[in-house]
Short mmCIF file of C-alpha atoms in Angstrom, two decimals:
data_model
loop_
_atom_site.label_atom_id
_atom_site.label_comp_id
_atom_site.label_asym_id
_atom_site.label_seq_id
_atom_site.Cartn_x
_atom_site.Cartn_y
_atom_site.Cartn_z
CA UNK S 1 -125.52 88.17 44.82
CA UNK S 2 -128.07 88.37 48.36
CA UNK S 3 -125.14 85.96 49.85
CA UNK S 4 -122.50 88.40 48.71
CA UNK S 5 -124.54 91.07 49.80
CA UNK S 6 -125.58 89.79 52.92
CA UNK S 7 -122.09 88.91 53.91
CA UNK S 8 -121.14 92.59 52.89
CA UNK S 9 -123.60 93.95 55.08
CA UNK S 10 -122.49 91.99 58.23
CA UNK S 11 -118.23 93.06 57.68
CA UNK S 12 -119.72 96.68 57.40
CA UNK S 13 -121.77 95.93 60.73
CA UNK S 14 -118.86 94.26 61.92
CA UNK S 15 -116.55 97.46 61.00
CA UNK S 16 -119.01 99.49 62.62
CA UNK S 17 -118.91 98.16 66.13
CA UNK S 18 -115.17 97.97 65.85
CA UNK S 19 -114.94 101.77 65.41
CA UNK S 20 -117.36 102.61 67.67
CA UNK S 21 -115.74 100.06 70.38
CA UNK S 22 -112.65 101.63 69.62
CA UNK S 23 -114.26 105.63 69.94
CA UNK S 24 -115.68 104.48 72.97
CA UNK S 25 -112.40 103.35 74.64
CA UNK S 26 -110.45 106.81 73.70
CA UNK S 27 -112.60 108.11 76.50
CA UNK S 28 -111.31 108.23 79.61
CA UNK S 29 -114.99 108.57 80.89
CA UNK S 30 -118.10 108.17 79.91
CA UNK S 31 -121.25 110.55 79.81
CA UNK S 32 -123.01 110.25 83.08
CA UNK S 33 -126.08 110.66 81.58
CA UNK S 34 -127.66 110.65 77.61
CA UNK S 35 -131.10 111.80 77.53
CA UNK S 36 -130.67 115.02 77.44
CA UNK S 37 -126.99 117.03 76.88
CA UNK S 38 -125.36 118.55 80.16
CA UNK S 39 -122.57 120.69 80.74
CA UNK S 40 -120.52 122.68 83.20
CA UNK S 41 -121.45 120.34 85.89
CA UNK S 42 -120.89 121.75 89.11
CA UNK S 43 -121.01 118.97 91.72
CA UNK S 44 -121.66 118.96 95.72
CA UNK S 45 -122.71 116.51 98.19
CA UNK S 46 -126.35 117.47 100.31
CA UNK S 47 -127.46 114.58 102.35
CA UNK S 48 -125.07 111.91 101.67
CA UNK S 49 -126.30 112.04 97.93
CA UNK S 50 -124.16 113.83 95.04
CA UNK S 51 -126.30 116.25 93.31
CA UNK S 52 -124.85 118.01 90.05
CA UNK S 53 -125.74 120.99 88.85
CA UNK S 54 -125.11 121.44 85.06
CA UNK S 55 -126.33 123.62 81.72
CA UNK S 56 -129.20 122.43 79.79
CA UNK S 57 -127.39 122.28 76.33
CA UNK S 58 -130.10 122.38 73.51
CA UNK S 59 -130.38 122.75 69.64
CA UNK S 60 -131.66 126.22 69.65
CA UNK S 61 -130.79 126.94 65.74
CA UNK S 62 -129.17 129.23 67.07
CA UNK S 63 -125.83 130.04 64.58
CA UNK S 64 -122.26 129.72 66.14
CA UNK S 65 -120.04 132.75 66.79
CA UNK S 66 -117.52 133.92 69.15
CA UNK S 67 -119.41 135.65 71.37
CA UNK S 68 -121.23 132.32 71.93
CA UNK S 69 -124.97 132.76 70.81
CA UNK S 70 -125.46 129.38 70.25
CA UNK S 71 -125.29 128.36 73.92
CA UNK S 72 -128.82 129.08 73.94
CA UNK S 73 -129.44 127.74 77.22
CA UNK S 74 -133.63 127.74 78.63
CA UNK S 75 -133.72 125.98 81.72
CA UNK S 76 -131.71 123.53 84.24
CA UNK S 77 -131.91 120.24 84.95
CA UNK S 78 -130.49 119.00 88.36
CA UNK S 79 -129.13 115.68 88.24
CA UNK S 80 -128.30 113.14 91.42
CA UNK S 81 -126.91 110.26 92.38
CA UNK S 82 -126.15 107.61 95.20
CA UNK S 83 -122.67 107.06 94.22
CA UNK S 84 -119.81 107.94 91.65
CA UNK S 85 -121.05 106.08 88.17
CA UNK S 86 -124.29 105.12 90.22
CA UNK S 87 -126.99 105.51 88.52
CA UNK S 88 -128.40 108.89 87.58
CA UNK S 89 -131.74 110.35 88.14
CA UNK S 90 -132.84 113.68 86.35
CA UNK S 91 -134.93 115.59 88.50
CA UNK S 92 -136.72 117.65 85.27
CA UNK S 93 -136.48 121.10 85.44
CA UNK S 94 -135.60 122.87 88.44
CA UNK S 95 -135.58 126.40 86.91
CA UNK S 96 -136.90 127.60 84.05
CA UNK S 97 -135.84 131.48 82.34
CA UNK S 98 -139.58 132.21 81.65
CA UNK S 99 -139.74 132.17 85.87
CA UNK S 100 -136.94 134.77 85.91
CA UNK S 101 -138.47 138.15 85.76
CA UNK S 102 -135.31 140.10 85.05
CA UNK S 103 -133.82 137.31 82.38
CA UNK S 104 -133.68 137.89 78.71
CA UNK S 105 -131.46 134.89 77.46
CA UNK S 106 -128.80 132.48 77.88
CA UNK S 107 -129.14 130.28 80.95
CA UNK S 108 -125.16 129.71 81.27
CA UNK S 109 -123.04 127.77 84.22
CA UNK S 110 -125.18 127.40 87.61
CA UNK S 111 -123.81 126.35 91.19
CA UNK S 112 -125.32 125.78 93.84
CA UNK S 113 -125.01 125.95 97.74
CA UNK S 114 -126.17 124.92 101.15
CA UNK S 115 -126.91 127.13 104.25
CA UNK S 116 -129.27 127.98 107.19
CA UNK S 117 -131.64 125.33 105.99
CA UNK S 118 -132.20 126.45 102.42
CA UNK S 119 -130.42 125.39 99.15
CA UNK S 120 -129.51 127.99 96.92
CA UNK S 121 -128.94 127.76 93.19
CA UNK S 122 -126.87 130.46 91.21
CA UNK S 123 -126.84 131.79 87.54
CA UNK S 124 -125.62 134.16 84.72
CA UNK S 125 -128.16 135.15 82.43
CA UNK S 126 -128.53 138.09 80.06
CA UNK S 127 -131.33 140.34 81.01
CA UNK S 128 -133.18 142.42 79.44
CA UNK S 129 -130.53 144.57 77.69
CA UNK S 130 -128.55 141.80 76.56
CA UNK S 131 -125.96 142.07 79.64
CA UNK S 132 -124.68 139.18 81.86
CA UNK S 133 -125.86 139.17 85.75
CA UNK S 134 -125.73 136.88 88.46
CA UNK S 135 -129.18 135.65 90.20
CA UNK S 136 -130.11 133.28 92.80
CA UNK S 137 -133.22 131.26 93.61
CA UNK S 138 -134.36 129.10 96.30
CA UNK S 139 -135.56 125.89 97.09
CA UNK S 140 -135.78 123.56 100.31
CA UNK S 141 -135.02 120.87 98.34
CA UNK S 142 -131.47 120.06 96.38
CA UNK S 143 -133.10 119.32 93.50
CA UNK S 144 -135.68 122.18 93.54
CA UNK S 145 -137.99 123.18 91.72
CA UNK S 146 -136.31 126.80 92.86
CA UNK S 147 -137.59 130.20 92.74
CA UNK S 148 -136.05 133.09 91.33
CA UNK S 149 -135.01 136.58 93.21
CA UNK S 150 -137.28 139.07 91.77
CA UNK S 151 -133.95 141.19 90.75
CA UNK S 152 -130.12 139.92 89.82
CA UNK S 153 -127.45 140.55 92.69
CA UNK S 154 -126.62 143.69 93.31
CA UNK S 155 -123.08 144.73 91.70
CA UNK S 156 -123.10 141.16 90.25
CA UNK S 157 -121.95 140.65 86.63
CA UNK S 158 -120.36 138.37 83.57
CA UNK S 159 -120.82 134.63 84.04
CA UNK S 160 -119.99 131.31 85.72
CA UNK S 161 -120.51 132.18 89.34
CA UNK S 162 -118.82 129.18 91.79
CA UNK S 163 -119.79 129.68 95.14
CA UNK S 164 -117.05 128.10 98.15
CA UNK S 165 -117.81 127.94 101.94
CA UNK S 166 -114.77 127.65 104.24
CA UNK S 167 -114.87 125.84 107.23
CA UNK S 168 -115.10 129.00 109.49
CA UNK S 169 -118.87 129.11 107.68
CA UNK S 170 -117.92 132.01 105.57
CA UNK S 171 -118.83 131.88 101.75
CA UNK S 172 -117.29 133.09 98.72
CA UNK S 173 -118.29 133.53 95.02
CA UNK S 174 -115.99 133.33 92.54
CA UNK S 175 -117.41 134.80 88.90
CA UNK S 176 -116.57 135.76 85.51
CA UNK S 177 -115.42 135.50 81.99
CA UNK S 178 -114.01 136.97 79.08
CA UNK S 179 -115.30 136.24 75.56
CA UNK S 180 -118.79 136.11 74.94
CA UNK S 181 -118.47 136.23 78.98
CA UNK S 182 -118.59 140.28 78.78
CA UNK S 183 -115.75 140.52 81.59
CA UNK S 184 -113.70 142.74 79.26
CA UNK S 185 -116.44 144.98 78.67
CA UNK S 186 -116.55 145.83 83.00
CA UNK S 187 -112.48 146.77 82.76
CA UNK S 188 -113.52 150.75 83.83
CA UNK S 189 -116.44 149.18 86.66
CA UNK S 190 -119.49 150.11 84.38
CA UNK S 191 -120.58 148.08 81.42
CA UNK S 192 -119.45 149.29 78.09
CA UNK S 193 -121.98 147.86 74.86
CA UNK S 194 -119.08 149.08 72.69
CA UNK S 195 -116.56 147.33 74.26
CA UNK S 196 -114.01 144.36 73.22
CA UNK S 197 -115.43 141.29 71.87
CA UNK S 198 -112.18 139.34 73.26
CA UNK S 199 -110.37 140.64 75.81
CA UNK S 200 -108.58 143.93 77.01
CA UNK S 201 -106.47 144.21 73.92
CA UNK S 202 -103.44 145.08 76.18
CA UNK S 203 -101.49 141.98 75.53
CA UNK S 204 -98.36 143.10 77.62
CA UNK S 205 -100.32 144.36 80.71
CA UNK S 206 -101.80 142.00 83.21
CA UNK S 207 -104.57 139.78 82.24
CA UNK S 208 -108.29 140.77 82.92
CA UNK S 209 -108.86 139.07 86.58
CA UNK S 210 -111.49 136.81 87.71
CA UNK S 211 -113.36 138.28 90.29
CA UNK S 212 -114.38 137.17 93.74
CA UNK S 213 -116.92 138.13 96.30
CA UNK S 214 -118.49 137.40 99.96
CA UNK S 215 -121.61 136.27 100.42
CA UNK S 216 -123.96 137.92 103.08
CA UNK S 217 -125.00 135.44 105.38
CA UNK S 218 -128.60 135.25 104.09
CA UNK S 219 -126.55 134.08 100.63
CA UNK S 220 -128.65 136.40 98.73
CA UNK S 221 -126.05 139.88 98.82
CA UNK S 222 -122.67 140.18 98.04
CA UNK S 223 -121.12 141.41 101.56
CA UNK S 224 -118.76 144.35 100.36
CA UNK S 225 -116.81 144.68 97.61
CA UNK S 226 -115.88 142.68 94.45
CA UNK S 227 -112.23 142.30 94.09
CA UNK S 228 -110.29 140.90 91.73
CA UNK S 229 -109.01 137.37 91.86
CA UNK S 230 -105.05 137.37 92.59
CA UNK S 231 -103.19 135.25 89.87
CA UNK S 232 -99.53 135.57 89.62
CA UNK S 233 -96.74 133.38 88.64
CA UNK S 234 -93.88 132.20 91.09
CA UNK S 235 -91.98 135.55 90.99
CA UNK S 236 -95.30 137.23 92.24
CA UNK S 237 -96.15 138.98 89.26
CA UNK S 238 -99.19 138.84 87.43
CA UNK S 239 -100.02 136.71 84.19
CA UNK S 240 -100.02 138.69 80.88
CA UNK S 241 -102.96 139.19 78.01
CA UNK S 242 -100.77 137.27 75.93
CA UNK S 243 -100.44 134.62 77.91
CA UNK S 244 -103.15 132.20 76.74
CA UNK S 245 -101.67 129.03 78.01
CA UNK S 246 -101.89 130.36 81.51
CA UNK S 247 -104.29 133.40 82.15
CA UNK S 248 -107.57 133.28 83.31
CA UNK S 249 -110.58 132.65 80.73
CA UNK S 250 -113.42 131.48 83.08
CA UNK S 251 -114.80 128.54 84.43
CA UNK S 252 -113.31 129.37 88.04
CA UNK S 253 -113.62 126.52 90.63
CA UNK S 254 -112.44 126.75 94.37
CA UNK S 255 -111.40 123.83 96.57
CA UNK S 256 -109.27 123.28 99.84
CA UNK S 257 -106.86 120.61 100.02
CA UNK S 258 -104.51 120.05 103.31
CA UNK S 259 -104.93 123.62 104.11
CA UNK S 260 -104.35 125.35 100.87
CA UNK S 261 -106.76 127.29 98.27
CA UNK S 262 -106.89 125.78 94.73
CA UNK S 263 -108.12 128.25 92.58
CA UNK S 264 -108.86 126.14 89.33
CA UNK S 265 -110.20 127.68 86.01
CA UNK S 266 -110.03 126.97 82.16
CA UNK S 267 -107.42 128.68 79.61
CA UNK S 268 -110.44 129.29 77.55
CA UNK S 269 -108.96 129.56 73.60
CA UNK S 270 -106.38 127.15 74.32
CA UNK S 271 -108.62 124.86 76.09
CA UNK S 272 -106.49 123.53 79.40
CA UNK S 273 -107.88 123.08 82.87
CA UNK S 274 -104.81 124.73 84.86
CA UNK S 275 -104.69 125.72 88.82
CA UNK S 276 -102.91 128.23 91.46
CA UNK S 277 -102.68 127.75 94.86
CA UNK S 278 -102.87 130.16 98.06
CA UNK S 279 -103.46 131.03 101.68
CA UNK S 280 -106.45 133.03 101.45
CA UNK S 281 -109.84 132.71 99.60
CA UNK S 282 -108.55 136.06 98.22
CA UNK S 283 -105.38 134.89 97.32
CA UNK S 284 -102.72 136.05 96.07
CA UNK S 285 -103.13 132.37 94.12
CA UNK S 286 -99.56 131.00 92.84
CA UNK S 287 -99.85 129.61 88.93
CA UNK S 288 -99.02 126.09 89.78
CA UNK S 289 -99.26 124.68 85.98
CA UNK S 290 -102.27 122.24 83.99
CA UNK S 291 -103.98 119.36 84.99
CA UNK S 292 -106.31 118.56 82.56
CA UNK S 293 -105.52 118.23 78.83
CA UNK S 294 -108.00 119.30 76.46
CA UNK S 295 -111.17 117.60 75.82
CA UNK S 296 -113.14 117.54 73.20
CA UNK S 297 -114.62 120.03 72.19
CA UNK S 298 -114.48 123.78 72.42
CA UNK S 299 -115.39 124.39 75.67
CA UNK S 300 -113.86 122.95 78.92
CA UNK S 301 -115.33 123.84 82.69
CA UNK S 302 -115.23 121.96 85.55
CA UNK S 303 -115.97 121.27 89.59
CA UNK S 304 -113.62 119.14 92.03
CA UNK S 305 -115.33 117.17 94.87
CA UNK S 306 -114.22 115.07 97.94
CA UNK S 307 -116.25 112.06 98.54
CA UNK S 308 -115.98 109.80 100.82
CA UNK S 309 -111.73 110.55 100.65
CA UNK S 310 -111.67 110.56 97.37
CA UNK S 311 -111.16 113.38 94.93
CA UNK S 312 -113.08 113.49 91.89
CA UNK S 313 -113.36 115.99 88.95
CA UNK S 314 -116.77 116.54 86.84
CA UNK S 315 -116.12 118.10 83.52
CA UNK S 316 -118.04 117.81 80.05
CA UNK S 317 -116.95 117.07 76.41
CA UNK S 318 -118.72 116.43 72.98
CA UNK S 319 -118.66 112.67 72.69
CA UNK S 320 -122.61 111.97 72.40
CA UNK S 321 -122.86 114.52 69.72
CA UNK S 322 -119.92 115.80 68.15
CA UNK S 323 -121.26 119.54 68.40
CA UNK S 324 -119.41 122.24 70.80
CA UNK S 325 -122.77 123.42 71.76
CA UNK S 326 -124.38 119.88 72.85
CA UNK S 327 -122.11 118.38 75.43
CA UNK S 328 -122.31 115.48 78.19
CA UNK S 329 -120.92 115.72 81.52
CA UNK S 330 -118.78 113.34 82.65
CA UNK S 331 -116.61 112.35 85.93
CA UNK S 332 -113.04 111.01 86.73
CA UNK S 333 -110.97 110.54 90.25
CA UNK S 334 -108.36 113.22 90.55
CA UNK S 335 -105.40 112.87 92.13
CA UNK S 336 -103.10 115.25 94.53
CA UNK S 337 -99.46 114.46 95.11
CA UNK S 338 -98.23 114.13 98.20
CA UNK S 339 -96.11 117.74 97.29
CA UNK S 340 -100.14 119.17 96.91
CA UNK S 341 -99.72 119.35 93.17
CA UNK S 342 -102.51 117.84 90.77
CA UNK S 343 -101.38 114.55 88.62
CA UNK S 344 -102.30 115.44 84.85
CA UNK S 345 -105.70 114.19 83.34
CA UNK S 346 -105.78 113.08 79.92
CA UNK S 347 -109.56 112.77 78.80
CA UNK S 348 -109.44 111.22 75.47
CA UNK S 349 -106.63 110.38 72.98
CA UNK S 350 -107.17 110.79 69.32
#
């Protein structure tokens, strides 16, 4: 019976490590890091060294819904490394809500940028009355620790700001989402409590619009006007409400490639990674098509990076835990084609 036993014990162990070999290899990637759970990594390079800047995903108890309470993000972690895959050092925590004097809850998707000497790291959070803003804090280091702004930025709102400098030195920051995002609830330019949990509603009219701003050249002010984000399909008109394989959800990302804007951004509810190119930081951006299949998981937002003439995409599923509220950030080379479209990435196969 104990050499039965024991010999059942070891083909379980043995079936074990087979299945997790095999979940393992339906990965395309693999977390970059598993101490603590990361998400909507946005990546840049500051002194030779690539420096990501994700969420601080944590088991708040928080329960699930649409509007997405359980993200109950607290503080950020900066993350670095010497190379792609190299290995990754977690700075601790570079910003912490109880240091933000205008923030009620929800720590969502940071970026971060680089100018006149000082980095700048910036973030949605819900203040006080429960309504998504934008801030920014400082730091002379990439990895912080940074200090808030005593005040969000002015005529900032919704989520997931991504800020883009051009070469001519100007900077740009795209922003918003819909969903537990609170774009919809903007749609008249003042915030409405009352307003749609999803969308517009208007599912034959053009799609709510991601929005897009420039920076002042201190980094802290929007300089002028927010306008909306230009998406249209190759006959120049703009993609429908009910178009949830193609309109914009959130998760905007901006990156130039041989002279062109690539406005990326996730699909949201149908969970694709799809881009649109143009002249202009404004746009109007062209609906190109998809280029990353769904991962796992709920959510899906990304950053694209060049380094060292290489392309590379950082994006986050579930794999460490399973849970759409605990994630791991991850990165994988993308690929242009010589016709400046994006080859498709396939993240995991079930």
């Amino acid at each position: 019976m104990a050499i039965a036993s024991s010999c059942q014990q070891a083909n379980q162990k043995k079936e074990k490590e087979t299945a997790n070999t095999a979940k393992k290899s339906s990965y395309l990637s693999q977390p970059i890091i598993s101490k603590i759970y990361t998400a909507d990594p946005s990546a840049h390079v500051f002194n030779g060294k690539i420096y990501v800047y994700p969420s601080h995903d944590i088991e708040a108890g928080t329960p699930e819904n649409d509007n997405g309470d359980h993200f109950d993000m607290r503080d950020y972690h900066i993350l670095s490394m010497d190379s792609v895959n190299g290995k990754v050092t977690d700075h601790g925590v570079a910003l912490s809500i109880k240091d933000i004097p205008w923030a009620g809850r929800q720590l969502w998707a940071p970026d971060a940028a680089f100018k006149n000497g000082t980095y700048y790291l910036y973030f949605p959070v819900k203040d006080k009355s429960d309504v998504f803003r934008i801030g920014v804090a400082t730091s002379k280091n990439p990895a912080g620790p940074f200090k808030a702004e005593p005040e969000p930025i002015k005529g900032s709102f919704s989520i997931d700001p991504a800020v883009f400098t051009d070469t001519d030195g100007a900077s740009y920051m795209y922003f918003g989402g819909i969903w537990g995002g609170q774009l919809q609830r903007w749609d008249n330019g003042k915030y409405d409590a009352n307003g749609s949990k999803t969308d517009s509603q208007k599912e034959n009219e053009p799609a709510l619009s991601a929005k897009v701003a420039k920076l002042s050249s201190d980094m802290l002010s929007f300089d002028g006007e927010v306008k909306d984000v230009q998406l249209v399909d190759k006959q120049g008109k703009a993609l429908l409400t009910n178009d949830h394989d193609r309109r914009f959800f959130e998760g905007a990302w901006m990156h130039k490639f041989n002279g062109k804007y690539y406005f990326t951004y996730s699909t949201g509810d149908t969970h694709y990674l799809a881009y649109a190119i143009g002249d202009k930081p404004y746009g109007p951006f062209v609906y190109e098509g998809t280029f990353m299949k769904p991962v796992q998981g709920w959510t899906t937002h990304h950053s694209i990076l060049e380094i060292k003439g290489k392309w590379y995409i950082f994006y986050h599923d579930t794999q460490l835990s399973g849970k759409t509220h605990l994630r791991n950030v991850k990165v994988t080379e993308l690929k242009h084609n010589a016709d400046g479209t994006i080859q498709m990435i396939e993240p995991w196969v079930e």
